[in-house]
Tab-separated table of C-alpha atoms in Angstrom:
chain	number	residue	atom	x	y	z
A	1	UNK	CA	-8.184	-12.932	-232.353
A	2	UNK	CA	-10.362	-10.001	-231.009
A	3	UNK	CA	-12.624	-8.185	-233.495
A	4	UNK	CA	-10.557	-4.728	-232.575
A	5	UNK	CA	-7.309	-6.972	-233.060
A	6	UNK	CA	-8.569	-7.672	-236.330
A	7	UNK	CA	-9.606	-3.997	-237.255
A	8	UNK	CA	-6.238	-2.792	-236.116
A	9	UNK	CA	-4.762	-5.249	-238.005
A	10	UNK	CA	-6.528	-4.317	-241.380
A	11	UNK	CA	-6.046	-0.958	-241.130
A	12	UNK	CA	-2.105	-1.212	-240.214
A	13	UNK	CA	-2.122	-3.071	-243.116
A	14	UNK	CA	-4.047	-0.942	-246.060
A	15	UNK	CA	-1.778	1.674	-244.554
A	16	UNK	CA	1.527	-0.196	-244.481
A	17	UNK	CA	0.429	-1.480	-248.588
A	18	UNK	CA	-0.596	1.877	-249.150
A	19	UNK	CA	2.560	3.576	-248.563
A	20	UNK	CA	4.516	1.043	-249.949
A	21	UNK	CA	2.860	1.486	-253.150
A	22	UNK	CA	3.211	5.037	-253.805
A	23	UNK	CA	6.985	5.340	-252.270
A	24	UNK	CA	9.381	5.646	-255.301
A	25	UNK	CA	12.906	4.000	-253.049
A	26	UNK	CA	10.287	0.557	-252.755
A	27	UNK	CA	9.355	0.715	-256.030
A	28	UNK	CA	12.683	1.121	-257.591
A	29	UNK	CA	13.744	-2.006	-254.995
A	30	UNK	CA	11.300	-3.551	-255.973
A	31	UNK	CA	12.399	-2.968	-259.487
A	32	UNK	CA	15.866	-4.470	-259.029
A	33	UNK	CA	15.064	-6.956	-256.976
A	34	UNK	CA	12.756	-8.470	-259.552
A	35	UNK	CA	15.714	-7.800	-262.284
A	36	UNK	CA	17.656	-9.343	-260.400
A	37	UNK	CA	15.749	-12.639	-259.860
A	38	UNK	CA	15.288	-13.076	-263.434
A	39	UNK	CA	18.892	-12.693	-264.261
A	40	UNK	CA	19.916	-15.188	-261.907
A	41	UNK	CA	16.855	-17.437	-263.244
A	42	UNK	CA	18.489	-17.493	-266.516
A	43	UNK	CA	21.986	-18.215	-265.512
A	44	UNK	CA	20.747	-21.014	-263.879
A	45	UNK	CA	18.900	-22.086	-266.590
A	46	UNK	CA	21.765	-21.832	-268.888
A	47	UNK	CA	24.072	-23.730	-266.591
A	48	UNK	CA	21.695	-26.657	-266.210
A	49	UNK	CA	21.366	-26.431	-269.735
A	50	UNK	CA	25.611	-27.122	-270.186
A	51	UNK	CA	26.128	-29.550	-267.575
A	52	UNK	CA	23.123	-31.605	-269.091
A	53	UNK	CA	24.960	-31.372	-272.737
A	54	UNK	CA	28.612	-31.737	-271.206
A	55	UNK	CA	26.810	-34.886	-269.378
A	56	UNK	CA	25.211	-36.589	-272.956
A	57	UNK	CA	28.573	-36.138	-274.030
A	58	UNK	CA	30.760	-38.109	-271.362
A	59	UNK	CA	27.933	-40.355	-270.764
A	60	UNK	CA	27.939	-41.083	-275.056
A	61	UNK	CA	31.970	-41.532	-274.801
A	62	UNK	CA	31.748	-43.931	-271.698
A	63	UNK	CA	28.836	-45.768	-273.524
A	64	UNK	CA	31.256	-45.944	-276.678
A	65	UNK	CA	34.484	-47.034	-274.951
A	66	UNK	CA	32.172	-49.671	-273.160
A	67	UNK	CA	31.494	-50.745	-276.668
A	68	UNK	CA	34.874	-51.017	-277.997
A	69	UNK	CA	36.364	-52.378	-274.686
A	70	UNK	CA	33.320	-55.518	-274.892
A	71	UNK	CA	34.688	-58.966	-275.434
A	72	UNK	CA	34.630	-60.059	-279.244
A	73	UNK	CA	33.111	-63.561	-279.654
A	74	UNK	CA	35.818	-66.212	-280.325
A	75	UNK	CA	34.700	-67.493	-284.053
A	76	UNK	CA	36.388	-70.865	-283.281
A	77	UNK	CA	34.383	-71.743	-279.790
A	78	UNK	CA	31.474	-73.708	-280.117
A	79	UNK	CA	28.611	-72.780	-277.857
């Protein structure tokens, strides 16, 4: 890239940052945007958080029916 290329390109962008900065409609976006991404953060979290438990819970009543359905040693067999 050309040293002018690079001067435009600085400048376009202080100005571009600059603007963006002190406009009120980008700063309430910006606002509500961020909102936004935290609320759906937290749903998500939550929901992970509920399949997980709903998970331990089959996973502890498939572990206990695998328990009751286990073959009882025959007392009268002889190993």
């Amino acid at each position: 890239m050309s040293f002018f290329q690079r001067i435009a390109n600085y400048v376009t962008n202080e100005f571009l940052v600059e603007g963006l900065a002190n406009n009120r409609a980008f700063q309430r976006f910006a606002i509500r945007t961020t909102k936004m991404a935290e609320e759906l953060q937290q749903k998500a979290t939550e929901a992970s958080r509920t399949f997980q438990k709903e998970l331990e819970k089959e996973m502890a009543k498939e572990a206990q029916k695998g328990v009751n359905a286990a073959p009882k040693p025959d007392p009268t067999r002889k190993p």
